[in-house]
Amino acid sequence: MLFIAVLLMLASFFYPYFFWKKGKMFELGFSVAGSYFLMLPGFFLVMSGVLPVPIDFFWTEIPKINFDIHKAEIILVLVFWLVVNQINVFLSAIKFKGNRLSRANLNDGVFIRIFFVYEALSFLLFFASGLGSGGSHWSLGKEEFMKETGTLGLIFVFMVAGSRYAFVALATLSLFQEKKRLIACLTLIVCSITDLYMTGNRITMLLVLFCFMYYLLKNKEYKIIGIGCLVALPFGWFMVIFRFIRSQLHSESSVLEGFSKGLDVASGMLDFNSGVVFEFMSGISESVNFNVLIGVYTRYGSGVDYLSGSSYWKALVWWVPRSLYEGKPETITLEVAKVFAPHEHVSLVATALGESFANFGYFSAVLLPFILFGFRSIVEKLYVSERYCDFVKLVYGFLLFRMAFSDLFVYMIFGGLLVIALNFKFRFYAH
């Protein structure tokens, strides 16, 4: 079984290479994210035999993974991953003909416009959530804001996220344009730091690093890649520590005090570690997602009912108030938290494989690629400029493996409409 698991993991690396060579941007992003979030903890698991639950999740019911005990689920996950990628190979060749919602070319000003729109919206949400004055938690503050403002607040949150990812895609496109390269680099860095500081989320930083890597590989900048690999070690360790710091960052009257408090928390947490190698690997890849994924394959359909597509349905009914739609579905992160952290109001990541399995069980390996295909098709109709659309697909392909489908679907819609609005040229004629 161990040999089969290693063979399946090695075979999965064929797909990022294939999609790269074929120029299939959406599928490339998705397969690279799967290789990163699945294979780093997967290789640690097969080498050590055990994948512990990180110390910051000790209070949950997320299972510790033991290869001998969970080998059937591990093999099933790896087989499903290969099936999903193989079906994606076939579907990636299909492209429907038809008009885009907007056929306009991107004008030069939209790049800077959307950057400042994102920064402005982020600051407004930051202060509206009560984080500007300190004494709050980055996640709880936003949650309270949405409770108080209802659907309007939810729309505002979606606008912030939509503008963020639309900008990352646009800035990545600009990296390939010589005159805009420096501005694109600087604004991408600022964007990722803004999200890191204001929301505590590290995914935008990882996404930006992925986009930089894509650009460097495409342009064969191997010296810069080598230097980046050296810098990645201390930077990765800081990201490991930051996962503890972020909960305390806005808890005091000043950011410095919150940062110092967070360092104390990190120091205390890391005293109970399972080794430096595990802590580093777990911190940069969020290995707990692998634990949750195996838990989903173990529990759903065996004690926990399948969701039957409800977490995907949420992408279409998110705007309906719960007062009118009492049974409105939750996102997959909250649904999974009900199973593995039933006594806490938190969210847990199951990845795209976990979300599809929680909904459709053993049919998920076949259905997930068609769900992804539908997402890609909508992106191709909504986003202006075919070249820009390629980078939107790269960004959302990467994010879709890690994040909830319903949230990303709405982010994508809001981002696309915002780009169309900012790209529109108003003309006034004198009479």
Coordinates of C-alpha atoms in Angstrom, one line a residue:
M1 CA 0.0 0.0 0.0
L2 CA 2.9 2.4 0.8
F3 CA 4.4 1.8 -2.6
I4 CA 1.0 2.4 -4.3
A5 CA 0.6 5.7 -2.4
V6 CA 4.0 6.9 -3.4
L7 CA 3.4 5.9 -7.0
L8 CA 0.1 7.7 -7.1
M9 CA 1.6 10.9 -5.7
L10 CA 4.5 10.9 -8.1
A11 CA 2.1 10.2 -11.0
S12 CA 0.0 13.3 -10.0
F13 CA 2.9 15.6 -10.9
F14 CA 2.4 14.8 -14.6
Y15 CA -0.7 16.9 -14.7
P16 CA 0.8 20.4 -13.8
Y17 CA 3.5 19.7 -16.4
F18 CA 0.8 18.7 -19.0
F19 CA -1.4 21.7 -18.4
W20 CA 1.7 24.0 -18.4
K21 CA 2.8 22.7 -21.8
K22 CA -0.8 22.9 -23.2
G23 CA -1.4 26.4 -21.9
K24 CA -4.5 25.4 -19.9
M25 CA -4.3 28.1 -17.3
F26 CA -7.4 27.2 -15.1
E27 CA -6.4 23.5 -14.9
L28 CA -2.8 24.5 -14.3
G29 CA -3.7 26.6 -11.3
F30 CA -5.9 23.8 -9.9
S31 CA -3.4 21.0 -10.4
V32 CA -0.5 23.0 -8.9
A33 CA -2.6 23.9 -5.8
G34 CA -3.5 20.2 -5.4
S35 CA 0.2 19.2 -5.7
Y36 CA 1.1 21.8 -3.0
F37 CA -1.7 21.3 -0.5
L38 CA -2.0 17.6 -0.9
M39 CA 1.5 16.3 -1.7
L40 CA 3.6 18.1 0.9
P41 CA 1.6 16.6 3.9
G42 CA 1.1 13.4 1.9
F43 CA 4.9 12.8 1.5
F44 CA 5.4 13.6 5.2
L45 CA 2.7 11.1 6.0
V46 CA 4.2 8.2 4.0
M47 CA 7.7 9.0 5.2
S48 CA 6.8 9.2 8.9
G49 CA 3.7 7.0 9.0
V50 CA 1.8 9.6 10.9
L51 CA 0.4 13.1 10.2
P52 CA -0.4 14.8 13.5
V53 CA -3.0 17.5 14.0
P54 CA -1.2 20.8 14.5
I55 CA -1.2 22.1 18.1
D56 CA -3.5 25.1 17.2
F57 CA -6.3 22.5 16.4
F58 CA -5.8 20.3 19.4
W59 CA -9.3 21.2 20.7
T60 CA -11.1 19.8 17.6
E61 CA -12.2 16.3 16.6
I62 CA -10.0 16.4 13.5
P63 CA -8.4 13.0 13.2
K64 CA -4.7 12.3 13.6
I65 CA -3.8 10.4 10.4
N66 CA -2.0 7.1 10.8
F67 CA -1.1 5.4 7.5
D68 CA -1.8 1.9 8.7
I69 CA -5.2 2.9 10.0
H70 CA -6.3 5.3 7.2
K71 CA -4.6 3.7 4.2
A72 CA -7.8 2.9 2.4
E73 CA -9.0 6.6 2.7
I74 CA -5.5 7.9 1.7
I75 CA -5.4 5.7 -1.4
L76 CA -9.0 6.7 -2.3
V77 CA -8.1 10.4 -2.1
L78 CA -5.0 9.9 -4.3
V79 CA -7.0 7.9 -6.8
F80 CA -9.8 10.4 -6.9
W81 CA -7.2 13.2 -7.4
L82 CA -5.8 11.4 -10.5
V83 CA -9.4 10.8 -11.8
V84 CA -10.3 14.5 -11.4
N85 CA -7.1 15.6 -13.2
Q86 CA -7.6 13.1 -16.0
I87 CA -11.2 14.2 -16.7
N88 CA -9.9 17.8 -16.5
V89 CA -7.5 16.9 -19.4
F90 CA -10.5 15.9 -21.6
L91 CA -12.7 18.9 -20.5
S92 CA -9.9 21.4 -21.0
A93 CA -10.0 20.9 -24.7
I94 CA -13.7 22.0 -24.8
K95 CA -14.4 25.7 -25.3
F96 CA -17.9 27.0 -26.1
K97 CA -18.2 29.6 -28.8
G98 CA -20.2 32.7 -28.0
N99 CA -20.0 36.4 -27.1
R100 CA -18.4 37.6 -23.9
L101 CA -20.5 39.9 -21.6
S102 CA -18.0 42.6 -22.6
R103 CA -15.8 42.5 -25.6
A104 CA -13.9 45.7 -24.8
N105 CA -10.1 45.7 -24.6
L106 CA -8.6 46.6 -21.3
N107 CA -7.6 50.3 -21.2
D108 CA -4.4 51.3 -19.4
G109 CA -6.1 53.0 -16.5
V110 CA -8.0 50.0 -15.2
F111 CA -4.9 48.4 -13.6
I112 CA -4.3 51.3 -11.2
R113 CA -8.0 51.9 -10.7
I114 CA -8.8 48.5 -9.4
F115 CA -5.7 48.5 -7.1
F116 CA -6.9 51.7 -5.4
V117 CA -10.5 50.5 -5.3
Y118 CA -9.3 47.3 -3.5
E119 CA -7.2 49.2 -1.0
A120 CA -10.0 51.7 -0.3
L121 CA -12.6 48.9 0.2
S122 CA -10.2 47.0 2.4
F123 CA -9.6 49.9 4.7
L124 CA -13.3 50.7 4.9
L125 CA -14.0 47.1 5.9
F126 CA -11.2 47.1 8.4
F127 CA -12.4 50.1 10.3
A128 CA -16.1 49.1 9.9
S129 CA -15.2 45.8 11.6
G130 CA -13.8 47.7 14.6
L131 CA -10.2 46.6 14.0
G132 CA -8.8 50.1 13.6
S133 CA -9.1 50.9 17.3
G134 CA -7.6 47.6 18.5
G135 CA -9.0 45.2 21.1
S136 CA -10.6 42.9 18.6
H137 CA -10.1 39.7 16.6
W138 CA -9.7 39.8 12.8
S139 CA -12.2 37.1 12.2
L140 CA -14.7 37.9 14.9
G141 CA -14.7 41.6 14.0
K142 CA -15.7 40.9 10.4
E143 CA -18.3 38.3 11.6
E144 CA -19.9 40.9 13.9
F145 CA -19.9 43.5 11.0
M146 CA -21.8 41.1 8.7
K147 CA -24.3 40.2 11.5
E148 CA -25.1 43.9 12.0
T149 CA -25.3 44.8 8.3
G150 CA -27.0 41.7 6.9
T151 CA -27.0 41.2 3.1
L152 CA -25.5 44.7 2.4
G153 CA -22.5 43.9 4.6
L154 CA -22.1 40.5 2.9
I155 CA -22.1 42.3 -0.5
F156 CA -19.4 44.6 0.7
V157 CA -17.3 41.7 1.9
F158 CA -17.7 40.0 -1.5
M159 CA -16.7 43.3 -3.3
V160 CA -13.5 43.5 -1.3
A161 CA -12.5 39.9 -2.1
G162 CA -13.7 40.1 -5.7
S163 CA -11.6 43.3 -6.3
R164 CA -8.6 41.6 -4.7
Y165 CA -8.5 38.6 -6.9
A166 CA -9.4 40.5 -10.0
F167 CA -6.5 42.8 -9.3
V168 CA -4.0 39.9 -8.7
A169 CA -4.9 38.5 -12.1
L170 CA -4.6 41.9 -13.8
A171 CA -1.3 42.6 -12.1
T172 CA 0.1 39.2 -13.1
L173 CA -0.8 40.0 -16.7
S174 CA 1.0 43.4 -16.3
L175 CA 4.2 41.6 -15.2
F176 CA 4.5 40.5 -18.8
Q177 CA 4.3 44.1 -20.0
E178 CA 7.8 45.8 -19.7
K179 CA 6.5 49.3 -18.9
K180 CA 4.3 48.1 -16.0
R181 CA 6.5 45.4 -14.5
L182 CA 7.9 47.4 -11.6
I183 CA 4.5 48.8 -10.7
A184 CA 2.9 45.4 -11.0
C185 CA 5.5 43.9 -8.6
L186 CA 5.1 46.6 -6.0
T187 CA 1.3 46.7 -6.0
L188 CA 1.1 42.9 -5.8
I189 CA 3.3 43.0 -2.7
V190 CA 1.3 45.8 -1.2
C191 CA -2.0 43.9 -1.9
S192 CA -0.7 40.7 -0.2
I193 CA 0.5 42.6 2.8
T194 CA -2.8 44.5 3.0
D195 CA -4.7 41.2 3.2
L196 CA -2.2 39.7 5.6
Y197 CA -2.6 42.6 8.0
M198 CA -6.3 43.4 7.7
T199 CA -7.7 39.8 7.5
G200 CA -5.0 37.6 8.8
N201 CA -5.3 35.3 5.8
R202 CA -2.1 34.0 4.2
I203 CA -3.7 32.6 1.0
T204 CA -3.3 35.9 -0.9
M205 CA 0.4 36.0 -0.1
L206 CA 0.7 32.4 -1.3
L207 CA -1.3 33.2 -4.4
V208 CA 1.0 36.2 -5.3
L209 CA 4.1 34.0 -4.8
F210 CA 2.6 31.4 -7.1
C211 CA 1.9 34.1 -9.8
F212 CA 5.5 35.4 -9.4
M213 CA 6.8 31.9 -9.8
Y214 CA 4.7 31.4 -12.9
Y215 CA 6.1 34.6 -14.4
L216 CA 9.7 33.7 -13.5
L217 CA 9.4 30.2 -15.0
K218 CA 7.8 31.5 -18.1
N219 CA 10.6 33.9 -18.6
K220 CA 13.3 31.3 -17.5
E221 CA 14.6 33.6 -14.7
Y222 CA 16.4 30.7 -13.0
K223 CA 18.9 32.9 -11.0
I224 CA 16.0 34.8 -9.4
I225 CA 14.2 31.6 -8.6
G226 CA 17.4 30.2 -6.9
I227 CA 17.7 33.3 -4.8
G228 CA 14.0 33.1 -4.0
C229 CA 14.4 29.5 -2.8
L230 CA 17.0 30.6 -0.3
V231 CA 14.7 33.5 1.0
A232 CA 11.8 31.1 1.1
L233 CA 13.1 29.2 4.1
P234 CA 13.2 32.1 6.6
F235 CA 10.1 33.7 5.0
G236 CA 8.3 30.3 5.3
W237 CA 9.2 30.1 8.9
F238 CA 7.8 33.6 9.6
M239 CA 4.5 32.5 7.9
V240 CA 4.5 29.5 10.3
I241 CA 4.7 31.8 13.3
F242 CA 2.3 34.3 11.8
R243 CA -0.6 31.8 12.0
F244 CA -0.4 32.2 15.8
I245 CA 0.3 36.0 15.7
R246 CA -2.7 36.9 13.5
S247 CA -5.2 36.1 16.3
Q248 CA -3.5 38.6 18.6
L249 CA -2.5 41.2 16.0
H250 CA -5.4 43.6 16.7
S251 CA -6.2 42.5 20.3
E252 CA -4.2 45.3 21.9
S253 CA -4.3 49.1 21.6
S254 CA -1.4 49.1 19.2
V255 CA -0.3 46.7 16.5
L256 CA 3.2 46.4 18.0
E257 CA 1.7 45.3 21.3
G258 CA -0.5 42.8 19.5
F259 CA 2.4 41.5 17.5
S260 CA 4.5 41.0 20.6
K261 CA 1.6 39.2 22.3
G262 CA 1.3 37.0 19.2
L263 CA 5.0 36.1 19.4
D264 CA 4.5 35.0 23.0
V265 CA 1.5 32.8 21.9
A266 CA 3.6 31.4 19.1
S267 CA 6.5 30.6 21.4
G268 CA 4.2 28.8 23.8
M269 CA 2.4 26.9 21.1
L270 CA 5.6 25.7 19.4
D271 CA 6.9 24.3 22.7
F272 CA 4.4 21.5 22.2
N273 CA 5.5 20.8 18.7
S274 CA 6.0 17.5 16.8
G275 CA 9.4 18.5 15.4
V276 CA 10.8 21.4 13.4
V277 CA 10.2 19.6 10.1
F278 CA 6.6 18.9 10.8
E279 CA 5.9 22.4 12.1
F280 CA 7.5 24.0 9.0
M281 CA 5.8 21.7 6.5
S282 CA 2.5 22.0 8.4
G283 CA 2.7 25.8 8.6
I284 CA 3.5 26.5 4.9
S285 CA 1.0 23.9 3.5
E286 CA -1.7 24.0 6.2
S287 CA -1.4 20.3 6.6
V288 CA -4.5 20.2 8.8
N289 CA -6.5 20.5 5.6
F290 CA -5.2 17.0 4.7
N291 CA -6.4 15.7 8.1
V292 CA -9.8 17.3 7.5
L293 CA -9.9 15.8 4.0
I294 CA -9.2 12.3 5.3
G295 CA -11.8 12.9 8.1
V296 CA -14.4 13.8 5.5
Y297 CA -13.8 10.6 3.5
T298 CA -14.1 8.7 6.7
R299 CA -17.2 10.3 8.3
Y300 CA -19.4 11.4 5.4
G301 CA -21.7 8.6 4.3
S302 CA -20.8 6.7 7.5
G303 CA -22.5 8.5 10.3
V304 CA -22.7 11.9 8.6
D305 CA -25.2 12.5 5.8
Y306 CA -24.0 13.7 2.4
L307 CA -24.8 17.3 1.6
S308 CA -26.3 16.5 -1.8
G309 CA -25.0 19.6 -3.5
S310 CA -26.1 22.1 -0.9
S311 CA -22.8 23.8 -0.5
Y312 CA -22.6 24.5 -4.3
W313 CA -26.3 25.6 -4.3
K314 CA -25.3 28.3 -1.8
A315 CA -23.4 30.1 -4.6
L316 CA -26.8 30.9 -6.2
V317 CA -28.9 31.7 -3.1
W318 CA -26.3 33.6 -0.9
W319 CA -28.2 36.8 -1.3
V320 CA -31.5 35.5 0.2
P321 CA -31.8 36.5 3.9
R322 CA -32.2 33.6 6.3
S323 CA -35.3 35.2 7.6
L324 CA -36.9 34.3 4.2
Y325 CA -35.0 31.1 3.5
E326 CA -34.6 29.4 6.8
G327 CA -32.9 26.3 5.4
K328 CA -30.4 28.3 3.3
P329 CA -27.2 26.2 3.0
E330 CA -24.0 27.0 4.7
T331 CA -20.6 27.1 3.1
I332 CA -18.6 23.9 3.2
T333 CA -16.2 25.4 5.7
L334 CA -19.0 25.7 8.3
E335 CA -20.6 22.4 7.4
V336 CA -17.3 20.6 8.0
A337 CA -16.8 22.5 11.3
K338 CA -20.1 21.2 12.5
V339 CA -18.6 17.7 12.3
F340 CA -15.1 18.2 13.5
A341 CA -15.5 21.2 15.8
P342 CA -19.2 21.0 16.9
H343 CA -18.8 23.1 20.0
E344 CA -17.0 26.0 18.5
H345 CA -18.1 28.6 15.9
V346 CA -15.2 28.2 13.5
S347 CA -14.6 27.3 9.9
L348 CA -12.4 24.4 8.6
V349 CA -11.0 23.8 5.1
A350 CA -11.8 20.6 3.3
T351 CA -10.3 21.4 -0.1
A352 CA -12.2 20.9 -3.4
L353 CA -11.8 17.1 -3.0
G354 CA -13.4 17.2 0.5
E355 CA -16.2 19.6 -0.6
S356 CA -17.2 17.4 -3.5
F357 CA -17.0 14.2 -1.5
A358 CA -19.1 15.7 1.3
N359 CA -21.7 16.5 -1.2
F360 CA -21.7 13.6 -3.6
G361 CA -19.7 10.8 -2.1
Y362 CA -18.1 8.3 -4.5
F363 CA -19.6 10.1 -7.5
S364 CA -17.6 13.2 -6.7
A365 CA -14.5 12.2 -8.7
V366 CA -16.6 12.4 -11.9
L367 CA -18.8 15.3 -10.9
L368 CA -16.1 17.7 -9.6
P369 CA -14.4 18.2 -13.0
F370 CA -17.8 19.2 -14.5
I371 CA -18.4 21.7 -11.7
L372 CA -15.0 23.2 -12.4
F373 CA -15.7 23.2 -16.1
G374 CA -18.8 25.3 -15.4
F375 CA -16.9 27.7 -13.3
R376 CA -14.3 28.1 -16.0
S377 CA -16.9 28.7 -18.7
I378 CA -18.5 31.5 -16.7
V379 CA -15.1 33.2 -16.3
E380 CA -14.6 33.0 -20.0
K381 CA -17.9 34.8 -20.7
L382 CA -17.6 37.4 -17.9
Y383 CA -14.1 38.7 -18.0
V384 CA -13.0 41.3 -20.6
S385 CA -10.0 40.6 -22.8
E386 CA -9.1 37.0 -23.6
R387 CA -5.5 37.5 -22.4
Y388 CA -6.7 38.9 -19.0
C389 CA -9.2 36.1 -18.8
D390 CA -6.3 33.6 -18.9
F391 CA -4.8 35.0 -15.7
V392 CA -8.2 35.1 -14.0
K393 CA -8.5 31.4 -14.7
L394 CA -5.0 30.8 -13.3
V395 CA -5.8 32.7 -10.1
Y396 CA -9.2 31.1 -9.5
G397 CA -8.0 27.6 -10.6
F398 CA -5.4 27.9 -7.8
L399 CA -7.9 29.2 -5.2
L400 CA -10.6 26.7 -6.0
F401 CA -8.6 23.8 -4.7
R402 CA -8.2 25.4 -1.3
M403 CA -11.3 27.6 -0.7
A404 CA -15.1 27.1 -0.6
F405 CA -16.7 27.0 -4.1
S406 CA -19.7 29.1 -3.2
D407 CA -17.6 32.0 -1.8
L408 CA -15.2 32.0 -4.8
F409 CA -18.0 31.9 -7.3
V410 CA -19.5 35.1 -5.8
Y411 CA -16.1 36.7 -5.6
M412 CA -15.5 35.9 -9.3
I413 CA -18.8 37.5 -10.3
F414 CA -18.3 40.7 -8.3
G415 CA -14.7 40.9 -9.5
G416 CA -15.7 40.5 -13.2
L417 CA -18.5 43.1 -13.0
L418 CA -16.1 45.6 -11.2
V419 CA -13.5 45.2 -14.0
I420 CA -16.2 45.8 -16.6
A421 CA -17.4 49.0 -14.7
L422 CA -13.8 50.3 -14.2
N423 CA -12.9 49.6 -17.8
F424 CA -15.9 51.4 -19.3
K425 CA -15.0 54.6 -21.1
F426 CA -17.4 57.4 -20.5
R427 CA -17.5 60.0 -23.3
F428 CA -19.0 63.4 -23.0
Y429 CA -19.7 65.5 -26.0
A430 CA -20.0 69.3 -25.9
H431 CA -23.2 70.8 -27.3

